[in-house]
Short mmCIF file of C-alpha atoms in Angstrom, two decimals:
data_model
loop_
_atom_site.label_atom_id
_atom_site.label_comp_id
_atom_site.label_asym_id
_atom_site.label_seq_id
_atom_site.Cartn_x
_atom_site.Cartn_y
_atom_site.Cartn_z
CA UNK O 1 11.52 13.42 -17.19
CA UNK O 2 13.89 10.83 -15.78
CA UNK O 3 15.90 10.74 -18.99
CA UNK O 4 16.91 14.38 -18.40
CA UNK O 5 17.68 13.84 -14.70
CA UNK O 6 14.85 16.01 -13.39
CA UNK O 7 14.77 16.88 -9.68
CA UNK O 8 11.04 16.50 -9.04
CA UNK O 9 7.86 15.39 -10.80
CA UNK O 10 4.55 17.24 -10.39
CA UNK O 11 1.30 15.49 -11.35
CA UNK O 12 -1.64 17.89 -11.23
CA UNK O 13 -4.34 15.49 -12.37
CA UNK O 14 -6.28 12.52 -11.09
CA UNK O 15 -8.26 9.50 -12.25
CA UNK O 16 -11.35 8.30 -10.39
CA UNK O 17 -10.78 5.01 -8.61
CA UNK O 18 -14.52 4.29 -8.24
CA UNK O 19 -13.93 3.15 -4.67
CA UNK O 20 -11.20 0.73 -5.61
CA UNK O 21 -7.44 1.00 -5.21
CA UNK O 22 -6.88 -1.27 -8.17
CA UNK O 23 -6.07 1.67 -10.45
CA UNK O 24 -2.35 1.43 -11.03
CA UNK O 25 -1.78 3.62 -14.08
CA UNK O 26 1.75 5.01 -14.13
CA UNK O 27 2.62 2.98 -11.00
CA UNK O 28 5.80 1.58 -12.53
CA UNK O 29 6.92 5.04 -13.68
CA UNK O 30 6.19 6.60 -10.28
CA UNK O 31 8.04 3.82 -8.47
CA UNK O 32 11.01 4.16 -10.79
CA UNK O 33 11.17 7.93 -10.25
CA UNK O 34 11.11 7.57 -6.48
CA UNK O 35 13.74 4.82 -6.58
CA UNK O 36 15.99 7.32 -8.37
CA UNK O 37 15.55 9.93 -5.67
CA UNK O 38 12.91 11.95 -7.52
CA UNK O 39 9.92 12.98 -5.36
CA UNK O 40 6.54 12.70 -7.08
CA UNK O 41 4.19 15.47 -5.92
CA UNK O 42 0.49 15.08 -6.75
CA UNK O 43 -2.68 17.09 -6.31
CA UNK O 44 -5.25 15.74 -3.84
CA UNK O 45 -8.25 16.33 -6.11
CA UNK O 46 -11.23 18.66 -6.06
CA UNK O 47 -14.21 16.49 -5.10
CA UNK O 48 -14.45 17.27 -1.36
CA UNK O 49 -13.91 13.56 -0.77
CA UNK O 50 -11.34 11.23 0.70
CA UNK O 51 -8.31 10.86 -1.57
CA UNK O 52 -9.11 7.16 -1.86
CA UNK O 53 -11.45 8.24 -4.68
CA UNK O 54 -8.61 9.59 -6.82
CA UNK O 55 -5.38 8.18 -8.26
CA UNK O 56 -2.46 8.94 -7.91
CA UNK O 57 -3.51 10.95 -4.83
CA UNK O 58 -4.26 7.70 -3.04
CA UNK O 59 -0.91 6.13 -3.97
CA UNK O 60 1.17 6.50 -0.80
CA UNK O 61 4.67 6.76 -2.28
CA UNK O 62 3.48 10.06 -3.80
CA UNK O 63 3.34 13.31 -1.82
CA UNK O 64 -0.32 14.32 -1.81
CA UNK O 65 -1.09 18.04 -1.51
CA UNK O 66 -4.38 19.61 -0.40
CA UNK O 67 -5.54 23.18 -1.02
CA UNK O 68 -6.00 26.02 1.44
CA UNK O 69 -7.47 29.51 1.10
CA UNK O 70 -5.67 32.79 1.67
CA UNK O 71 -6.80 32.53 5.30
CA UNK O 72 -5.08 29.11 5.54
CA UNK O 73 -8.32 27.14 5.83
CA UNK O 74 -8.88 23.94 3.87
CA UNK O 75 -10.62 24.77 0.59
CA UNK O 76 -14.19 23.52 0.43
CA UNK O 77 -13.42 21.65 -2.81
CA UNK O 78 -10.20 20.02 -1.63
CA UNK O 79 -9.99 16.29 -1.13
CA UNK O 80 -8.66 15.08 2.21
CA UNK O 81 -7.29 11.96 3.86
CA UNK O 82 -3.70 10.83 3.60
CA UNK O 83 -2.49 14.37 2.91
CA UNK O 84 1.24 15.05 3.22
CA UNK O 85 1.36 18.85 2.95
CA UNK O 86 -0.94 21.71 2.04
CA UNK O 87 -0.47 24.86 -0.07
CA UNK O 88 -2.50 27.74 -1.54
CA UNK O 89 -4.97 26.65 -4.20
CA UNK O 90 -7.63 29.36 -4.37
CA UNK O 91 -7.79 32.33 -6.73
CA UNK O 92 -4.36 31.64 -8.15
CA UNK O 93 -3.06 33.95 -10.88
CA UNK O 94 -2.12 32.01 -14.01
CA UNK O 95 -1.75 32.44 -17.76
CA UNK O 96 -5.05 30.63 -18.16
CA UNK O 97 -7.21 32.71 -15.86
CA UNK O 98 -6.38 35.30 -13.23
CA UNK O 99 -8.78 33.73 -10.71
CA UNK O 100 -8.43 29.96 -10.94
CA UNK O 101 -8.65 27.43 -8.12
CA UNK O 102 -7.87 23.78 -7.50
CA UNK O 103 -5.39 21.43 -5.89
CA UNK O 104 -3.66 21.36 -9.28
CA UNK O 105 -2.23 24.72 -8.25
CA UNK O 106 -1.30 23.64 -4.73
CA UNK O 107 0.97 20.78 -5.75
CA UNK O 108 3.40 22.99 -7.74
CA UNK O 109 4.09 25.05 -4.61
CA UNK O 110 5.58 21.97 -3.01
CA UNK O 111 7.25 20.75 -6.20
CA UNK O 112 8.96 24.12 -6.65
CA UNK O 113 10.19 23.97 -3.06
CA UNK O 114 11.73 20.56 -3.75
CA UNK O 115 13.42 21.99 -6.85
CA UNK O 116 14.79 24.88 -4.76
CA UNK O 117 16.22 22.54 -2.17
CA UNK O 118 17.77 20.22 -4.72
CA UNK O 119 19.34 23.25 -6.38
CA UNK O 120 21.30 23.88 -3.19
CA UNK O 121 24.68 22.20 -2.92
CA UNK O 122 23.84 21.01 0.59
CA UNK O 123 20.77 19.09 -0.55
CA UNK O 124 21.41 18.15 -4.17
CA UNK O 125 21.99 14.50 -3.26
CA UNK O 126 19.24 14.10 -0.67
CA UNK O 127 17.02 11.05 -0.84
CA UNK O 128 13.25 11.38 -1.19
CA UNK O 129 12.78 10.67 2.53
CA UNK O 130 15.45 13.20 3.51
CA UNK O 131 13.75 15.89 1.42
CA UNK O 132 10.39 14.95 2.93
CA UNK O 133 11.74 15.37 6.44
CA UNK O 134 13.38 18.69 5.56
CA UNK O 135 10.07 20.07 4.31
CA UNK O 136 8.18 18.58 7.24
CA UNK O 137 10.51 20.45 9.57
CA UNK O 138 9.71 23.83 8.02
CA UNK O 139 5.90 23.47 8.14
CA UNK O 140 3.47 25.82 9.83
CA UNK O 141 1.05 23.54 11.64
CA UNK O 142 -2.55 23.99 10.48
CA UNK O 143 -5.79 22.29 11.53
CA UNK O 144 -5.47 19.88 14.43
CA UNK O 145 -2.25 20.00 16.42
CA UNK O 146 0.41 17.90 14.75
CA UNK O 147 -0.24 15.81 11.69
CA UNK O 148 -3.82 15.56 10.47
CA UNK O 149 -5.34 14.02 7.36
CA UNK O 150 -6.60 17.29 5.84
CA UNK O 151 -3.54 19.52 6.12
CA UNK O 152 -0.89 16.84 6.52
CA UNK O 153 2.12 18.31 8.29
CA UNK O 154 0.98 21.79 7.32
CA UNK O 155 2.12 24.65 5.08
CA UNK O 156 5.88 24.80 4.39
CA UNK O 157 7.38 28.18 5.26
CA UNK O 158 10.73 28.72 3.51
CA UNK O 159 11.32 31.91 5.53
CA UNK O 160 11.10 30.00 8.80
CA UNK O 161 13.37 27.35 7.34
CA UNK O 162 16.04 29.91 6.46
CA UNK O 163 15.74 31.71 9.80
CA UNK O 164 16.27 28.42 11.57
CA UNK O 165 19.53 28.13 9.64
CA UNK O 166 18.81 24.75 8.10
CA UNK O 167 20.29 25.78 4.75
CA UNK O 168 22.81 28.57 5.18
CA UNK O 169 22.92 29.20 8.92
CA UNK O 170 23.73 32.82 8.11
CA UNK O 171 26.63 31.86 5.83
CA UNK O 172 25.05 32.98 2.59
CA UNK O 173 26.78 32.90 -0.78
CA UNK O 174 25.83 36.30 -2.18
CA UNK O 175 25.72 36.91 -5.92
CA UNK O 176 24.96 40.37 -7.29
CA UNK O 177 21.67 40.52 -9.18
CA UNK O 178 22.77 42.92 -11.91
CA UNK O 179 19.31 43.10 -13.42
CA UNK O 180 17.85 44.61 -10.25
CA UNK O 181 20.65 47.03 -9.33
CA UNK O 182 20.05 50.77 -9.67
CA UNK O 183 22.56 53.59 -9.98
CA UNK O 184 22.73 56.60 -7.69
CA UNK O 185 22.06 60.10 -8.89
CA UNK O 186 22.67 63.34 -7.05
CA UNK O 187 19.26 63.16 -5.37
CA UNK O 188 18.34 59.44 -5.34
CA UNK O 189 20.45 56.73 -3.75
CA UNK O 190 20.95 53.63 -5.85
CA UNK O 191 20.96 50.06 -4.61
CA UNK O 192 22.99 46.95 -5.27
CA UNK O 193 20.86 43.83 -4.93
CA UNK O 194 22.19 40.38 -4.02
CA UNK O 195 20.68 36.87 -3.99
CA UNK O 196 22.02 33.86 -2.11
CA UNK O 197 22.88 31.18 -4.65
CA UNK O 198 22.13 28.46 -2.09
CA UNK O 199 18.84 29.40 -0.43
CA UNK O 200 17.44 32.27 -2.50
CA UNK O 201 17.56 34.83 0.32
CA UNK O 202 17.89 38.43 -0.86
CA UNK O 203 19.45 41.65 0.42
CA UNK O 204 20.51 45.06 -0.84
CA UNK O 205 23.07 47.72 0.00
CA UNK O 206 22.35 51.40 -0.45
CA UNK O 207 24.84 53.46 -2.45
CA UNK O 208 26.03 57.00 -1.84
CA UNK O 209 24.64 59.96 -3.74
CA UNK O 210 26.71 61.22 -6.65
CA UNK O 211 27.88 64.81 -6.96
CA UNK O 212 25.69 67.39 -8.69
CA UNK O 213 26.43 68.20 -12.28
CA UNK O 214 26.38 72.00 -12.15
CA UNK O 215 25.77 74.07 -15.27
CA UNK O 216 26.04 77.84 -15.25
CA UNK O 217 22.69 79.39 -16.08
CA UNK O 218 23.12 83.11 -15.42
CA UNK O 219 25.27 85.87 -13.92
CA UNK O 220 24.34 88.91 -11.84
CA UNK O 221 27.18 91.33 -12.36
CA UNK O 222 25.78 93.91 -9.95
CA UNK O 223 25.49 91.36 -7.15
CA UNK O 224 28.65 89.66 -8.37
CA UNK O 225 26.92 86.24 -8.36
CA UNK O 226 26.97 83.29 -10.69
CA UNK O 227 23.95 80.97 -10.71
CA UNK O 228 24.07 77.25 -11.46
CA UNK O 229 21.51 74.52 -12.05
CA UNK O 230 22.14 70.77 -11.72
CA UNK O 231 21.54 69.15 -15.10
CA UNK O 232 20.44 65.93 -13.38
CA UNK O 233 18.10 66.93 -10.55
CA UNK O 234 17.38 70.60 -11.19
CA UNK O 235 18.80 71.87 -7.90
CA UNK O 236 20.17 75.39 -7.95
CA UNK O 237 23.05 77.21 -6.28
CA UNK O 238 24.94 80.43 -6.55
CA UNK O 239 28.42 81.68 -5.75
CA UNK O 240 30.00 85.09 -5.51
#
């Protein structure tokens, strides 16, 4: 991963420590990644125990992520203790199973957020600690007030982060999303969709209706009327 200059490493697995912190598998690799400015995000584990029972969740340089339910309550299987952040980990849709759960699915939420931030020009060169503090500042506090060992600093909320102006401060760089744009017809307004290349915010503009495409369908010579039908929407009209 480091050889291709990756922005973040996600480790959704764990090895039992058997009550000892002597397990140091991958320690050198993790330390090297962090020294190069690459956050290492790890799953807390699914044993309903303190993270001291699982490595690398217990290795402090890593960002350890617990799991919460859709109601933002700590999952009953999630490990706890020394948690940095939390994220959804129950009934997650995946290619493996549509209803799968575990902290292995919580960690990628945070890893993908790191990747998003590092993809922004403003944060591409941030250190691991700077990224950590950015994410900490966008968290919705869960559990006990302030930091706690089950939810960490809470659930990051990218919407709150954007609204606070920490990335774009309203100065978005809009790029048209051609794949999502729709054309107007004479009875349905189209839309042009845009995405901010820095923060991922989205917007659209509504387009004007086009003119009807009238086709003569019949004539009433007695009434001196000509009848037309729109070839697009089926509307009708007449003129004398």
